[in-house]
PDB file of C-alpha atoms in Angstrom:
ATOM      1  CA  MET A   1      -9.596  64.510 -35.098  1.00 84.00           C
ATOM      2  CA  ALA A   2      -8.157  66.135 -31.993  1.00 91.00           C
ATOM      3  CA  LYS A   3      -5.631  64.111 -30.000  1.00 89.00           C
ATOM      4  CA  VAL A   4      -5.039  64.037 -26.240  1.00 89.00           C
ATOM      5  CA  ASN A   5      -1.842  62.968 -24.505  1.00 92.00           C
ATOM      6  CA  ILE A   6      -2.099  61.558 -20.990  1.00 92.00           C
ATOM      7  CA  SER A   7       0.083  59.583 -18.602  1.00 95.00           C
ATOM      8  CA  LEU A   8      -1.126  56.178 -17.425  1.00 95.00           C
ATOM      9  CA  ASP A   9       0.226  53.492 -15.144  1.00 96.00           C
ATOM     10  CA  ALA A  10       2.191  51.119 -17.411  1.00 96.00           C
ATOM     11  CA  GLU A  11       1.055  47.970 -15.588  1.00 96.00           C
ATOM     12  CA  LEU A  12      -2.557  49.006 -16.012  1.00 95.00           C
ATOM     13  CA  VAL A  13      -2.126  49.542 -19.737  1.00 95.00           C
ATOM     14  CA  VAL A  14      -0.260  46.254 -20.181  1.00 96.00           C
ATOM     15  CA  GLU A  15      -3.050  44.393 -18.389  1.00 96.00           C
ATOM     16  CA  VAL A  16      -5.632  45.963 -20.702  1.00 95.00           C
ATOM     17  CA  MET A  17      -3.491  45.081 -23.713  1.00 96.00           C
ATOM     18  CA  VAL A  18      -3.395  41.429 -22.619  1.00 97.00           C
ATOM     19  CA  LEU A  19      -7.109  41.253 -21.785  1.00 95.00           C
ATOM     20  CA  ALA A  20      -8.178  42.983 -24.992  1.00 94.00           C
ATOM     21  CA  GLY A  21      -5.641  41.174 -27.166  1.00 96.00           C
ATOM     22  CA  VAL A  22      -4.240  44.337 -28.674  1.00 96.00           C
ATOM     23  CA  GLY A  23      -0.624  45.144 -29.422  1.00 96.00           C
ATOM     24  CA  SER A  24      -0.285  48.807 -28.586  1.00 96.00           C
ATOM     25  CA  PRO A  25      -1.060  51.033 -25.619  1.00 95.00           C
ATOM     26  CA  GLN A  26      -2.981  53.392 -27.915  1.00 94.00           C
ATOM     27  CA  ASP A  27      -5.254  50.591 -29.087  1.00 95.00           C
ATOM     28  CA  ALA A  28      -5.743  49.360 -25.514  1.00 95.00           C
ATOM     29  CA  VAL A  29      -6.956  52.735 -24.302  1.00 94.00           C
ATOM     30  CA  GLU A  30      -9.219  53.157 -27.326  1.00 94.00           C
ATOM     31  CA  VAL A  31     -10.769  49.710 -26.737  1.00 95.00           C
ATOM     32  CA  VAL A  32     -11.520  50.561 -23.108  1.00 95.00           C
ATOM     33  CA  LEU A  33     -13.012  53.945 -23.957  1.00 94.00           C
ATOM     34  CA  ARG A  34     -15.157  52.583 -26.778  1.00 96.00           C
ATOM     35  CA  ASP A  35     -16.421  49.795 -24.522  1.00 95.00           C
ATOM     36  CA  TYR A  36     -17.225  52.295 -21.766  1.00 95.00           C
ATOM     37  CA  ILE A  37     -19.165  54.501 -24.172  1.00 94.00           C
ATOM     38  CA  ALA A  38     -21.071  51.551 -25.660  1.00 94.00           C
ATOM     39  CA  ARG A  39     -21.965  50.318 -22.174  1.00 93.00           C
ATOM     40  CA  GLY A  40     -23.252  53.794 -21.308  1.00 90.00           C
ATOM     41  CA  HIS A  41     -25.445  53.841 -24.402  1.00 87.00           C
ATOM     42  CA  ARG A  42     -26.854  50.398 -23.583  1.00 87.00           C
ATOM     43  CA  THR A  43     -27.595  51.514 -20.025  1.00 85.00           C
ATOM     44  CA  GLU A  44     -29.300  54.666 -21.277  1.00 83.00           C
ATOM     45  CA  ALA A  45     -31.453  52.624 -23.633  1.00 81.00           C
ATOM     46  CA  ARG A  46     -32.544  50.261 -20.844  1.00 78.00           C
ATOM     47  CA  THR A  47     -33.224  52.977 -18.287  1.00 79.00           C
ATOM     48  CA  GLU A  48     -35.052  55.120 -20.833  1.00 76.00           C
ATOM     49  CA  LEU A  49     -37.516  52.289 -21.473  1.00 69.00           C
ATOM     50  CA  THR A  50     -37.975  51.733 -17.731  1.00 71.00           C
ATOM     51  CA  ASP A  51     -38.419  55.452 -17.098  1.00 70.00           C
ATOM     52  CA  ARG A  52     -40.955  55.722 -19.910  1.00 74.00           C
ATOM     53  CA  ASN A  53     -42.963  52.785 -18.534  1.00 71.00           C
ATOM     54  CA  LEU A  54     -42.933  54.308 -15.041  1.00 69.00           C
ATOM     55  CA  ARG A  55     -44.104  57.683 -16.349  1.00 74.00           C
ATOM     56  CA  GLU A  56     -46.922  56.030 -18.294  1.00 75.00           C
ATOM     57  CA  ALA A  57     -47.999  54.052 -15.220  1.00 74.00           C
ATOM     58  CA  GLU A  58     -48.007  57.210 -13.090  1.00 73.00           C
ATOM     59  CA  SER A  59     -50.045  59.158 -15.634  1.00 73.00           C
ATOM     60  CA  ARG A  60     -52.830  56.541 -15.821  1.00 70.00           C
ATOM     61  CA  PRO A  61     -55.806  57.214 -13.582  1.00 70.00           C
ATOM     62  CA  GLN A  62     -55.854  54.848 -10.640  1.00 68.00           C
ATOM     63  CA  GLU A  63     -58.911  52.808  -9.855  1.00 67.00           C
ATOM     64  CA  GLN A  64     -60.583  53.570  -6.574  1.00 66.00           C
ATOM     65  CA  GLY A  65     -61.515  50.482  -4.648  1.00 56.00           C
TER      66      GLY A  65
END
């Protein structure tokens, strides 16, 4: 697996470590990134269902009153 080195604000990383209950800066960043990715996938799943329902509603012939 490829690795990336970046600089982060130490206070920010410490706060994430405390909130996530992890003991290392590496783990803290990985927890945040994994959570962000999982949240994105959940959002995609919800919006995909909504988009599909909207497309189906638009493709149905409308009744003329």
